[in-house]
Short mmCIF file of C-alpha atoms in Angstrom, two decimals:
data_model
loop_
_atom_site.label_atom_id
_atom_site.label_comp_id
_atom_site.label_asym_id
_atom_site.label_seq_id
_atom_site.Cartn_x
_atom_site.Cartn_y
_atom_site.Cartn_z
CA MET A 9 27.70 25.58 24.32
CA ARG A 10 29.31 28.36 21.75
CA ASN A 11 25.63 27.98 19.73
CA ILE A 12 23.29 27.88 22.92
CA PHE A 13 25.38 31.35 23.91
CA THR A 14 24.47 32.75 20.78
CA ILE A 15 21.09 31.90 20.75
CA ALA A 16 20.45 32.17 24.59
CA GLN A 17 22.07 35.97 24.20
CA ARG A 18 19.31 36.79 20.99
CA GLU A 19 16.28 35.50 22.99
CA LEU A 20 16.93 38.08 25.95
CA VAL A 21 17.88 40.70 23.64
CA SER A 22 14.32 39.77 21.50
CA TYR A 23 12.57 39.64 25.03
CA PHE A 24 13.42 43.33 25.92
CA THR A 25 12.25 44.77 22.68
CA SER A 26 9.15 43.31 22.69
CA PRO A 27 6.31 44.59 24.56
CA MET A 28 6.23 40.87 26.41
CA ALA A 29 9.13 41.78 28.86
CA TYR A 30 7.95 44.81 29.81
CA VAL A 31 4.11 43.90 30.63
CA ILE A 32 5.37 41.07 32.45
CA THR A 33 7.82 42.55 34.45
CA VAL A 34 5.05 44.91 34.93
CA PHE A 35 2.67 42.41 36.50
CA PHE A 36 5.15 40.88 38.58
CA LEU A 37 7.08 43.79 39.85
CA PHE A 38 3.43 45.50 40.84
CA PHE A 39 1.46 42.88 42.91
CA THR A 40 5.02 41.85 44.23
CA GLY A 41 5.18 44.97 45.90
CA LEU A 42 1.91 45.25 46.42
CA ILE A 43 2.17 42.02 48.78
CA PHE A 44 4.75 43.07 50.35
CA THR A 45 3.40 46.34 51.31
CA PHE A 46 0.81 44.87 52.68
CA SER A 47 2.22 42.35 54.64
CA ILE A 48 4.98 44.66 56.39
CA TYR A 49 1.71 47.03 57.59
CA GLN A 50 0.11 44.41 59.52
CA PRO A 51 0.47 44.40 63.34
CA GLY A 52 3.10 42.76 64.38
CA ALA A 53 4.72 41.16 61.58
CA GLN A 54 7.88 39.81 61.27
CA ALA A 55 10.59 40.36 59.23
CA GLU A 56 10.84 37.51 56.91
CA MET A 57 10.45 36.32 53.12
CA ARG A 58 8.29 33.48 53.57
CA GLY A 59 4.66 34.65 52.70
CA LEU A 60 6.19 37.12 49.91
CA LEU A 61 7.94 33.92 48.41
CA GLY A 62 4.97 32.02 48.45
CA SER A 63 3.15 34.40 46.23
CA MET A 64 5.76 34.98 44.26
CA VAL A 65 6.10 31.47 42.96
CA PHE A 66 2.18 31.58 42.33
CA LEU A 67 3.04 34.77 39.97
CA THR A 68 5.77 33.37 38.46
CA LEU A 69 3.42 30.94 37.33
CA MET A 70 1.12 32.78 36.20
CA VAL A 71 3.74 34.57 33.87
CA ALA A 72 5.92 31.60 32.52
CA PRO A 73 3.70 30.66 29.80
CA PHE A 74 3.26 33.90 28.47
CA ALA A 75 7.03 34.62 29.07
CA THR A 76 7.54 31.26 26.53
CA MET A 77 4.89 31.24 24.33
CA SER A 78 6.19 32.61 21.53
CA LEU A 79 9.97 30.50 21.99
CA LEU A 80 9.27 28.18 19.33
CA ALA A 81 5.61 28.52 18.52
CA GLN A 82 5.89 31.77 16.54
CA GLU A 83 9.28 30.68 14.48
CA ARG A 84 7.56 27.81 13.92
CA ALA A 85 4.29 30.01 12.99
CA THR A 86 6.66 32.60 10.82
CA GLY A 87 8.67 30.15 9.49
CA THR A 88 12.13 31.49 10.89
CA LEU A 89 12.51 27.92 12.39
CA GLU A 90 13.43 26.15 9.10
CA LEU A 91 16.07 29.05 8.88
CA LEU A 92 17.41 28.19 12.27
CA LEU A 93 17.19 24.57 11.90
CA THR A 94 19.42 24.48 8.62
CA LYS A 95 22.03 26.50 9.76
CA PRO A 96 25.11 24.03 11.54
CA VAL A 97 23.21 23.88 14.67
CA ARG A 98 21.82 20.58 16.98
CA ASP A 99 18.62 21.05 17.98
CA VAL A 100 19.33 20.46 21.51
CA GLU A 101 20.86 23.73 21.76
CA VAL A 102 17.97 25.36 20.19
CA VAL A 103 15.91 24.46 23.13
CA LEU A 104 18.67 25.18 25.56
CA GLY A 105 19.36 28.36 23.84
CA LYS A 106 15.57 28.98 24.00
CA TYR A 107 15.44 28.63 27.55
CA PHE A 108 18.32 29.81 28.91
CA GLY A 109 17.24 32.95 27.33
CA ALA A 110 14.22 32.82 28.70
CA LEU A 111 15.69 32.05 32.10
CA ALA A 112 18.52 34.85 32.39
CA PHE A 113 14.85 37.21 31.19
CA TYR A 114 13.18 35.66 34.45
CA ILE A 115 16.27 35.76 37.24
CA SER A 116 16.76 39.64 35.46
CA MET A 117 13.37 40.17 37.08
CA LEU A 118 14.02 38.47 39.81
CA VAL A 119 16.80 40.64 41.13
CA LEU A 120 14.72 43.01 41.02
CA THR A 121 12.95 41.86 43.76
CA LEU A 122 16.21 41.75 46.18
CA PRO A 123 14.81 45.69 47.35
CA TYR A 124 12.69 43.30 49.83
CA PRO A 125 14.90 41.40 51.80
CA LEU A 126 17.47 44.46 52.35
CA ILE A 127 14.12 46.49 53.71
CA LEU A 128 13.44 43.53 55.97
CA SER A 129 16.53 43.24 56.82
CA LYS A 130 16.84 47.10 57.43
CA TYR A 131 14.53 47.28 59.64
CA GLY A 132 14.14 43.62 61.10
CA ASP A 133 16.27 41.00 61.96
CA LEU A 134 15.81 38.94 59.00
CA ASP A 135 16.83 35.40 58.66
CA TRP A 136 19.51 35.44 55.31
CA GLY A 137 19.78 31.81 54.73
CA ALA A 138 16.45 31.26 54.93
CA THR A 139 15.72 34.00 52.26
CA TRP A 140 18.73 32.76 50.50
CA VAL A 141 16.66 29.03 50.23
CA GLY A 142 13.74 30.32 49.65
CA TYR A 143 15.23 32.36 46.45
CA LEU A 144 16.71 28.93 45.94
CA GLY A 145 13.35 27.28 45.94
CA LEU A 146 11.96 29.91 43.57
CA LEU A 147 14.70 29.64 40.84
CA LEU A 148 13.82 26.40 41.02
CA ALA A 149 10.62 26.47 40.40
CA ALA A 150 11.02 29.05 37.57
CA ALA A 151 13.32 27.40 35.97
CA ALA A 152 10.71 24.02 36.15
CA PHE A 153 7.98 26.22 35.24
CA LEU A 154 10.55 27.81 32.24
CA ALA A 155 11.17 24.38 30.91
CA ILE A 156 7.60 23.08 30.90
CA GLY A 157 6.60 26.57 28.83
CA VAL A 158 9.66 25.33 26.36
CA PHE A 159 8.28 22.25 25.89
CA ALA A 160 4.30 23.83 25.61
CA SER A 161 6.37 26.18 23.06
CA SER A 162 7.59 23.78 21.15
CA LEU A 163 3.96 21.67 20.44
CA THR A 164 2.27 24.13 18.39
CA ARG A 165 2.53 26.92 15.97
CA SER A 166 -0.17 28.64 18.15
CA GLN A 167 1.10 31.01 20.95
CA MET A 168 -2.30 30.88 22.54
CA ALA A 169 -1.98 26.86 22.42
CA SER A 170 0.90 27.55 24.04
CA ALA A 171 0.23 29.37 26.82
CA GLY A 172 -3.06 27.18 27.20
CA ILE A 173 -1.34 24.05 27.62
CA CYS A 174 1.27 25.79 29.64
CA LEU A 175 -1.33 27.10 32.78
CA GLY A 176 -2.94 23.83 32.42
CA VAL A 177 -0.11 21.57 33.08
CA PHE A 178 0.83 24.60 36.02
CA LEU A 179 -2.30 24.64 37.87
CA PHE A 180 -2.61 20.31 37.45
CA ILE A 181 0.94 20.72 39.46
CA TRP A 182 -0.23 23.37 41.65
CA LEU A 183 -3.68 22.03 42.64
CA ILE A 184 -2.53 17.62 42.94
CA GLY A 185 -1.55 18.38 46.26
CA TRP A 186 -5.63 19.01 47.25
CA VAL A 187 -5.50 15.19 46.81
CA SER A 188 -3.50 14.42 49.21
CA TYR A 189 -6.65 16.10 51.87
CA LEU A 190 -8.79 14.52 49.95
CA VAL A 191 -7.61 10.75 50.40
CA GLY A 192 -7.31 11.74 54.08
CA GLY A 193 -3.96 13.02 54.85
CA GLU A 194 -0.92 11.22 55.99
CA GLY A 195 -0.32 7.58 55.33
CA SER A 196 -1.94 6.93 52.37
CA THR A 197 0.14 6.04 49.50
CA LEU A 198 -1.90 8.49 47.28
CA ALA A 199 -1.36 11.14 49.51
CA ASP A 200 2.45 11.06 49.53
CA ILE A 201 2.71 11.07 45.71
CA ALA A 202 0.36 13.81 45.96
CA LYS A 203 2.07 15.74 47.96
CA ASN A 204 5.66 14.86 46.65
CA ILE A 205 4.35 15.81 43.14
CA SER A 206 2.88 19.35 44.28
CA VAL A 207 4.90 22.28 43.77
CA PHE A 208 2.80 23.96 46.29
CA GLU A 209 3.68 21.28 49.16
CA VAL A 210 7.25 21.01 47.36
CA PHE A 211 8.00 24.89 47.57
CA GLY A 212 6.43 25.14 51.17
CA ASP A 213 9.77 23.68 52.14
CA PHE A 214 11.63 26.06 51.13
CA GLU A 215 9.71 28.35 52.40
CA LYS A 216 10.52 27.71 55.74
CA GLY A 217 14.39 27.42 54.97
CA ILE A 218 14.29 24.02 54.20
CA LEU A 219 16.77 22.57 51.96
CA ASP A 220 15.76 19.29 50.82
CA SER A 221 17.77 17.30 48.03
CA LYS A 222 14.59 15.64 47.19
CA ASN A 223 12.83 18.51 46.88
CA VAL A 224 15.85 20.15 44.21
CA VAL A 225 15.54 16.51 42.62
CA TYR A 226 12.39 17.26 41.61
CA PHE A 227 12.96 20.73 39.93
CA VAL A 228 15.56 19.35 38.34
CA SER A 229 14.19 16.65 37.06
CA LEU A 230 10.96 18.87 35.65
CA CYS A 231 13.46 20.60 33.57
CA ILE A 232 15.39 17.95 32.29
CA VAL A 233 12.29 16.27 31.40
CA SER A 234 10.18 18.87 29.36
CA LEU A 235 13.62 20.15 27.64
CA PHE A 236 14.38 16.51 27.02
CA LEU A 237 10.26 16.26 25.58
CA ALA A 238 10.96 19.70 23.68
CA VAL A 239 14.19 18.02 21.53
CA ARG A 240 12.66 15.23 20.85
CA VAL A 241 9.35 17.18 19.15
CA LEU A 242 12.09 19.46 17.09
CA GLU A 243 13.60 16.33 15.94
CA MET A 244 10.13 14.72 14.89
CA ARG A 245 10.57 16.04 12.13
CA ARG A 246 13.76 14.00 11.00
CA GLN A 247 11.33 10.87 10.74
CA VAL A 248 12.15 9.10 7.95
CA MET B 4 29.25 19.70 -5.93
CA ILE B 5 26.00 18.59 -5.17
CA GLN B 6 25.29 14.64 -5.36
CA VAL B 7 22.40 13.42 -5.50
CA GLU B 8 21.33 10.14 -5.89
CA GLY B 9 18.13 7.70 -6.20
CA LEU B 10 16.37 10.46 -3.62
CA THR B 11 12.88 9.64 -2.22
CA LYS B 12 10.43 10.72 -0.08
CA TYR B 13 7.28 10.21 1.17
CA TYR B 14 4.86 11.96 3.62
CA GLY B 15 3.07 9.21 4.72
CA PRO B 16 1.64 7.15 1.55
CA VAL B 17 1.91 10.34 -0.85
CA PRO B 18 5.47 10.13 -2.09
CA ALA B 19 6.53 13.94 -2.69
CA ILE B 20 9.90 13.10 -4.53
CA MET B 21 10.53 9.54 -6.06
CA ASP B 22 13.83 8.20 -7.52
CA VAL B 23 15.42 11.86 -7.83
CA SER B 24 19.18 11.55 -8.94
CA PHE B 25 21.21 14.86 -10.48
CA ARG B 26 25.00 16.41 -9.83
CA VAL B 27 25.59 20.01 -9.83
CA GLU B 28 29.16 20.86 -10.45
CA LYS B 29 31.66 23.35 -8.69
CA GLY B 30 30.62 27.16 -9.89
CA GLU B 31 27.56 26.38 -11.59
CA ILE B 32 24.27 27.53 -11.27
CA VAL B 33 21.09 25.82 -12.48
CA ALA B 34 17.93 26.16 -11.83
CA PHE B 35 15.33 23.35 -10.42
CA LEU B 36 12.70 24.09 -12.78
CA GLY B 37 9.07 22.81 -11.71
CA PRO B 38 5.49 23.53 -11.32
CA ASN B 39 4.09 24.49 -7.30
CA GLY B 40 4.13 21.09 -6.08
CA ALA B 41 6.48 19.23 -8.19
CA GLY B 42 8.69 18.32 -5.14
CA LYS B 43 11.57 21.24 -5.58
CA THR B 44 10.73 22.94 -1.59
CA THR B 45 11.37 18.73 -0.82
CA THR B 46 14.58 18.17 -2.32
CA MET B 47 15.99 21.69 -1.03
CA ARG B 48 14.99 20.40 2.21
CA ILE B 49 16.69 17.60 2.53
CA LEU B 50 19.74 18.74 0.79
CA THR B 51 19.73 21.52 3.14
CA GLY B 52 18.95 19.36 6.81
CA PHE B 53 15.82 20.16 7.47
CA MET B 54 14.39 16.45 7.21
CA PRO B 55 15.62 13.46 6.16
CA ALA B 56 14.85 11.24 2.91
CA THR B 57 12.96 8.29 2.77
CA LEU B 58 15.35 6.35 0.69
CA GLY B 59 18.58 7.75 -1.32
CA THR B 60 21.61 9.98 -0.69
CA ALA B 61 22.94 13.55 -1.17
CA ARG B 62 26.27 15.03 -0.56
CA ILE B 63 27.26 18.35 -0.45
CA ALA B 64 30.90 18.87 -1.19
CA GLY B 65 31.59 15.38 -0.43
CA ILE B 66 29.60 15.15 2.73
CA ASP B 67 25.79 13.62 3.52
CA VAL B 68 23.67 15.30 4.72
CA TYR B 69 22.05 12.90 6.35
CA GLU B 70 24.96 11.17 7.98
CA ASP B 71 27.14 14.40 8.85
CA SER B 72 24.26 16.63 8.78
CA ILE B 73 25.87 19.47 10.50
CA GLU B 74 29.62 19.34 9.12
CA ALA B 75 27.65 19.39 5.85
CA ARG B 76 25.29 22.54 6.85
CA ARG B 77 28.42 24.68 7.10
CA HIS B 78 29.20 24.27 3.31
CA ILE B 79 25.49 25.20 2.61
CA GLY B 80 23.90 29.25 2.69
CA TYR B 81 20.49 28.26 1.83
CA MET B 82 17.08 30.79 1.87
CA PRO B 83 13.89 29.24 2.37
CA GLU B 84 11.16 29.85 -0.05
CA THR B 85 9.07 32.64 2.53
CA THR B 86 12.46 34.24 3.80
CA THR B 87 11.05 34.95 7.10
CA LEU B 88 13.65 36.89 9.46
CA TYR B 89 13.58 37.74 12.97
CA THR B 90 11.64 41.14 12.51
CA ASP B 91 12.52 42.77 15.69
CA MET B 92 16.28 42.83 14.95
CA ARG B 93 18.55 45.01 13.29
CA VAL B 94 20.35 43.89 9.73
CA HIS B 95 23.85 44.05 10.87
CA GLN B 96 22.67 42.60 14.38
CA TYR B 97 20.80 39.32 12.36
CA LEU B 98 23.28 38.92 9.65
CA ARG B 99 26.02 38.96 13.00
CA TYR B 100 24.27 36.56 14.90
CA CYS B 101 23.86 34.20 11.86
CA GLY B 102 27.26 34.42 10.95
CA LYS B 103 27.67 33.26 14.71
CA LEU B 104 25.94 30.33 14.16
CA GLN B 105 28.16 29.81 11.55
CA GLY B 106 30.41 29.50 13.64
CA MET B 107 32.92 32.47 12.53
CA ARG B 108 34.58 34.48 14.58
CA LYS B 109 34.86 38.38 15.56
CA PRO B 110 37.82 39.61 13.02
CA GLU B 111 36.85 37.62 10.42
CA LEU B 112 33.23 38.00 10.52
CA ALA B 113 33.42 41.97 10.99
CA ASP B 114 35.37 42.06 7.58
CA ARG B 115 32.53 39.52 5.76
CA LEU B 116 29.82 42.04 7.62
CA ASP B 117 30.73 44.31 5.56
CA LEU B 118 31.47 42.94 2.51
CA VAL B 119 28.23 41.03 2.51
CA MET B 120 26.14 44.36 3.29
CA ASP B 121 28.00 45.52 0.07
CA GLN B 122 27.14 42.92 -2.47
CA CYS B 123 23.56 42.75 -1.39
CA GLY B 124 23.31 46.21 -1.44
CA LEU B 125 22.41 46.89 2.02
CA SER B 126 25.29 48.73 3.24
CA GLU B 127 22.69 51.92 3.89
CA ARG B 128 19.90 49.91 5.29
CA ARG B 129 22.87 47.94 7.88
CA ASP B 130 21.37 49.82 11.17
CA ALA B 131 17.63 49.50 9.43
CA ILE B 132 14.84 46.96 11.63
CA ILE B 133 14.01 44.41 9.99
CA GLY B 134 10.14 44.97 10.65
CA THR B 135 10.62 47.88 8.80
CA LEU B 136 12.32 46.83 5.42
CA SER B 137 10.05 46.28 1.73
CA LEU B 138 9.53 43.04 0.58
CA GLY B 139 13.30 43.63 -1.77
CA PHE B 140 14.95 44.42 1.03
CA ARG B 141 14.29 40.87 3.29
CA GLN B 142 14.99 39.07 0.19
CA ARG B 143 18.52 41.03 -0.05
CA VAL B 144 18.58 40.40 3.98
CA GLY B 145 17.58 36.74 3.05
CA LEU B 146 20.34 36.18 0.79
CA ALA B 147 23.07 38.21 2.71
CA GLN B 148 22.29 35.60 5.68
CA ALA B 149 22.76 32.47 3.20
CA LEU B 150 25.95 34.19 2.46
CA ILE B 151 27.77 35.42 5.50
CA HIS B 152 29.51 32.45 6.17
CA ASN B 153 31.42 32.19 2.43
CA PRO B 154 29.27 28.77 2.14
CA ASP B 155 30.10 26.26 -1.08
CA VAL B 156 27.03 25.91 -2.03
CA LEU B 157 23.85 28.21 -1.94
CA ILE B 158 20.42 26.81 -2.51
CA LEU B 159 18.36 29.56 -2.92
CA ASP B 160 14.14 27.88 -3.10
CA GLU B 161 12.00 31.11 -4.84
CA PRO B 162 14.17 33.48 -4.63
CA THR B 163 12.29 35.85 -6.59
CA VAL B 164 8.85 35.52 -5.15
CA GLY B 165 6.10 38.20 -4.37
CA LEU B 166 8.44 40.93 -5.71
CA ASP B 167 8.03 43.37 -7.72
CA PRO B 168 9.46 43.60 -11.78
CA ASN B 169 12.12 45.80 -10.38
CA GLN B 170 12.87 43.61 -7.61
CA ILE B 171 13.17 40.94 -9.44
CA MET B 172 15.97 42.18 -11.59
CA GLU B 173 17.98 43.15 -9.01
CA VAL B 174 17.64 39.88 -6.94
CA ARG B 175 18.43 37.53 -10.65
CA GLN B 176 22.02 40.42 -11.04
CA LEU B 177 23.17 39.53 -7.73
CA ILE B 178 22.37 35.85 -8.45
CA LYS B 179 23.85 35.81 -11.44
CA ASN B 180 27.06 37.92 -10.00
CA LEU B 181 27.79 35.31 -7.76
CA ALA B 182 28.87 33.06 -10.20
CA GLY B 183 32.24 31.30 -10.61
CA GLN B 184 32.03 32.02 -6.76
CA HIS B 185 29.67 29.71 -5.42
CA THR B 186 27.73 26.66 -6.75
CA VAL B 187 24.67 27.60 -6.90
CA MET B 188 20.77 25.70 -6.68
CA LEU B 189 17.96 27.88 -7.18
CA SER B 190 14.16 27.09 -8.00
CA THR B 191 11.93 28.24 -9.94
CA HIS B 192 8.51 28.48 -11.15
CA ILE B 193 9.03 30.90 -13.98
CA LEU B 194 10.56 30.17 -17.06
CA PRO B 195 12.48 33.24 -18.42
CA GLU B 196 13.45 33.32 -14.59
CA ALA B 197 15.97 30.10 -15.49
CA GLN B 198 16.58 30.87 -19.03
CA MET B 199 18.18 34.22 -17.99
CA THR B 200 19.80 33.26 -14.75
CA CYS B 201 20.91 29.80 -15.36
CA GLU B 202 23.44 27.45 -17.40
CA ARG B 203 21.01 24.47 -16.42
CA VAL B 204 18.07 23.90 -16.12
CA ILE B 205 16.40 20.69 -13.58
CA ILE B 206 12.89 20.18 -14.66
CA ILE B 207 10.69 18.75 -12.24
CA ASN B 208 7.26 17.18 -12.04
CA HIS B 209 5.22 14.86 -9.83
CA GLY B 210 8.40 14.23 -7.96
CA LYS B 211 10.15 13.05 -10.80
CA ILE B 212 13.01 14.35 -13.00
CA VAL B 213 11.81 14.87 -16.79
CA ALA B 214 14.13 17.29 -18.13
CA GLU B 215 17.91 18.11 -17.18
CA ASP B 216 20.13 20.15 -20.08
CA THR B 217 20.95 23.69 -21.25
CA PRO B 218 18.03 26.24 -22.14
CA GLU B 219 19.21 26.07 -25.65
CA ASN B 220 19.43 22.54 -25.94
CA LEU B 221 16.29 21.95 -24.28
CA THR B 222 14.14 23.93 -26.74
CA ALA B 223 16.42 22.71 -29.98
CA GLN B 224 15.12 19.02 -28.30
CA ILE B 225 11.70 19.80 -27.98
CA ARG B 226 11.18 21.16 -31.17
CA GLU B 227 9.49 18.73 -34.23
CA VAL B 228 8.67 21.69 -36.39
CA GLU B 229 9.67 24.86 -37.78
CA THR B 230 6.87 27.13 -37.21
CA ILE B 231 6.03 30.77 -39.58
CA VAL B 232 3.44 32.84 -38.46
CA VAL B 233 2.35 34.09 -41.96
CA GLU B 234 -0.25 37.28 -41.86
CA VAL B 235 -1.99 38.59 -44.85
CA ALA B 236 -4.35 40.99 -45.51
CA THR B 237 -7.24 40.03 -47.58
CA ASP B 238 -8.86 36.05 -47.31
CA ASP B 239 -11.09 34.66 -49.29
CA GLY B 240 -11.18 31.74 -47.31
CA SER B 241 -9.22 29.40 -49.49
CA VAL B 242 -5.79 30.93 -47.98
CA PRO B 243 -5.06 28.03 -45.48
CA ARG B 244 -6.33 25.61 -48.17
CA LEU B 245 -3.54 27.25 -50.90
CA LEU B 246 -0.76 27.35 -48.24
CA GLN B 247 -0.99 23.53 -47.32
CA ASP B 248 -0.78 22.57 -50.88
CA ILE B 249 3.47 24.04 -50.77
CA PRO B 250 5.02 20.84 -50.53
CA GLU B 251 6.93 21.62 -47.62
CA VAL B 252 4.29 22.44 -45.15
CA SER B 253 2.79 19.80 -42.93
CA SER B 254 -0.06 21.80 -41.35
CA VAL B 255 -1.21 25.50 -41.36
CA ARG B 256 -3.28 26.73 -38.01
CA ARG B 257 -5.49 29.67 -38.09
CA LEU B 258 -4.65 32.22 -34.98
CA PRO B 259 -7.00 32.47 -32.51
CA ASP B 260 -7.61 36.60 -33.21
CA GLU B 261 -11.11 36.62 -35.46
CA SER B 262 -9.80 40.34 -36.32
CA ARG B 263 -5.93 39.23 -38.29
CA ASN B 264 -5.97 36.50 -40.95
CA ALA B 265 -2.89 35.24 -39.61
CA TYR B 266 -1.69 31.54 -39.92
CA LEU B 267 0.51 29.19 -38.26
CA VAL B 268 2.79 27.05 -40.56
CA ASP B 269 4.35 24.17 -39.65
CA THR B 270 7.70 22.51 -42.18
CA ARG B 271 9.52 19.79 -41.58
CA LEU B 272 12.25 20.51 -39.23
CA GLY B 273 15.37 22.27 -40.65
CA THR B 274 13.44 23.91 -43.59
CA ASP B 275 13.29 27.07 -44.06
CA ILE B 276 10.59 28.27 -46.60
CA ARG B 277 9.94 32.13 -45.53
CA SER B 278 11.04 33.39 -49.16
CA GLN B 279 9.02 30.35 -50.91
CA ILE B 280 6.19 31.65 -49.08
CA ALA B 281 6.79 35.66 -49.41
CA GLU B 282 6.55 34.56 -53.40
CA PHE B 283 3.52 32.89 -52.88
CA VAL B 284 1.13 35.19 -51.23
CA VAL B 285 2.63 38.20 -53.26
CA GLY B 286 1.64 36.14 -56.57
CA LYS B 287 -2.24 35.71 -55.41
CA GLY B 288 -1.89 39.21 -54.22
CA TRP B 289 -3.50 38.46 -50.65
CA GLY B 290 -1.11 41.24 -49.43
CA LEU B 291 1.73 39.97 -46.79
CA LEU B 292 1.58 41.67 -43.64
CA GLU B 293 3.99 39.55 -41.70
CA LEU B 294 6.21 36.41 -42.45
CA ARG B 295 8.28 35.86 -39.27
CA PRO B 296 9.69 32.49 -37.45
CA VAL B 297 8.59 31.19 -34.48
CA GLU B 298 10.98 30.49 -31.81
CA MET B 299 10.12 28.28 -29.37
CA SER B 300 10.72 29.13 -25.54
CA LEU B 301 11.40 27.63 -22.54
CA GLU B 302 7.77 28.04 -21.25
CA ASP B 303 6.58 25.78 -24.64
CA VAL B 304 8.90 22.78 -23.94
CA PHE B 305 7.91 23.53 -20.08
CA ARG B 306 4.73 22.99 -20.93
CA GLN B 307 4.80 20.36 -23.13
CA LEU B 308 7.00 18.38 -20.18
CA THR B 309 4.72 18.54 -17.61
CA THR B 310 1.60 18.17 -19.41
CA GLU B 311 2.48 15.68 -21.62
CA GLU B 312 5.29 13.99 -18.98
CA LYS B 313 6.92 13.41 -22.66
CA GLY B 314 10.64 12.79 -20.97
CA VAL B 315 13.74 13.66 -23.81
CA ALA B 316 16.68 12.85 -20.74
#
């Protein structure tokens, strides 16, 4: 537990000593700000976070590969991984430490978007319940994306390859929802499956303020499976 | 302190090391000597728990490195071959990070940090960002991170590789100063390094241990003849033939340097016929320029062992 904290802390500090963290933060905040501004100046705009949260989940999907690509791939490429893995630290602690470091960075970025709902609630009648559910959904989606990113980063020593794998997986779980429209909408089993594993569809519920345990389970299991696989990849070198 | 028995590691069908066994006692400094690709790094990676062996066991301070890997690692300070560090961290930050991962508590860590930085000559670079340090200083940081938790065993993989001659001397001196406090095992393919820093040498080649002894014993064991260099001023071509006629001389070879009339004269082990040769050369009026015994270096031993695969252990 202490090791996870030590590693996470180092990762978080290292984000802010590299330009990547600032590029990602600026990118994220610039576009959320832009979308927020456009949306409130629309005639008849409602005081709600729905549209913005939807855009934020998409922006998260765009930045997560870049936020996670260096975590393990860089250590593997430069050789620092050998030093880390010969300390009295378990592989799972290394993976979780890296993961929580990335998550802490994301949360610090997300906190900077809180002025948007605050502005909305000052000048309008914002449904805070729905907003918090939306944020929870965003956080869960980000947690899943970052976990997938950690897994992608464990696979290769090339950061670009890691980001590439990551984006591929994200687009797949984002767009899989379209399958449900292709195969005839409601009713067919295939359409149901596609809908239930599409981030776009699952997040849609959170965005509307609906807290459904099946959606929470979806994101949490994505996290667990990805992190488990990342640990397995690290352990592969220990094969006899 | 280090006990290795029958260690074998295959990478796919290729054996990297075969049936490697050795012991290192507490407080010893031992060199693991071998050409590149002999299996030094593989052995060290197994000892440090980075990867398992296919067969055999290794114990550090009595703890099996595979069965109880985490516990064994607490007793080891490891410096890998390429000392790669987090280049974005400051020296003291990085060392503190390593100390924490070794399970050290704050007050203990603070004391140890000052001591280790002092020991490795890093006190003035405490706040430097590792990425801005020269290779020599990075190597010291690498050594400092291995020392931070005051481990029983230090495993240093090629600690001087890539350094300039001055830095090499500094790092060697540092390692020598650690003798007694820690058990040190260092790998190298540079012979003088092994000779200068270590009490005992284990020579490994093609994944097998070919010799193990003190540097002095190794050179003594391998030597079969005494060799003397004789250089004369004038040579009418009869010098090698007449030298050969001295009863104790077993062979005479000309040194490759054409500009000199220098010969290598081999005699039976344990004989010293220098005065006899001197008299002989002076008597012939050839003009004696040089006469000295040739010491066999560890380098010759090494070459002989690793090229002819001749076991002496």
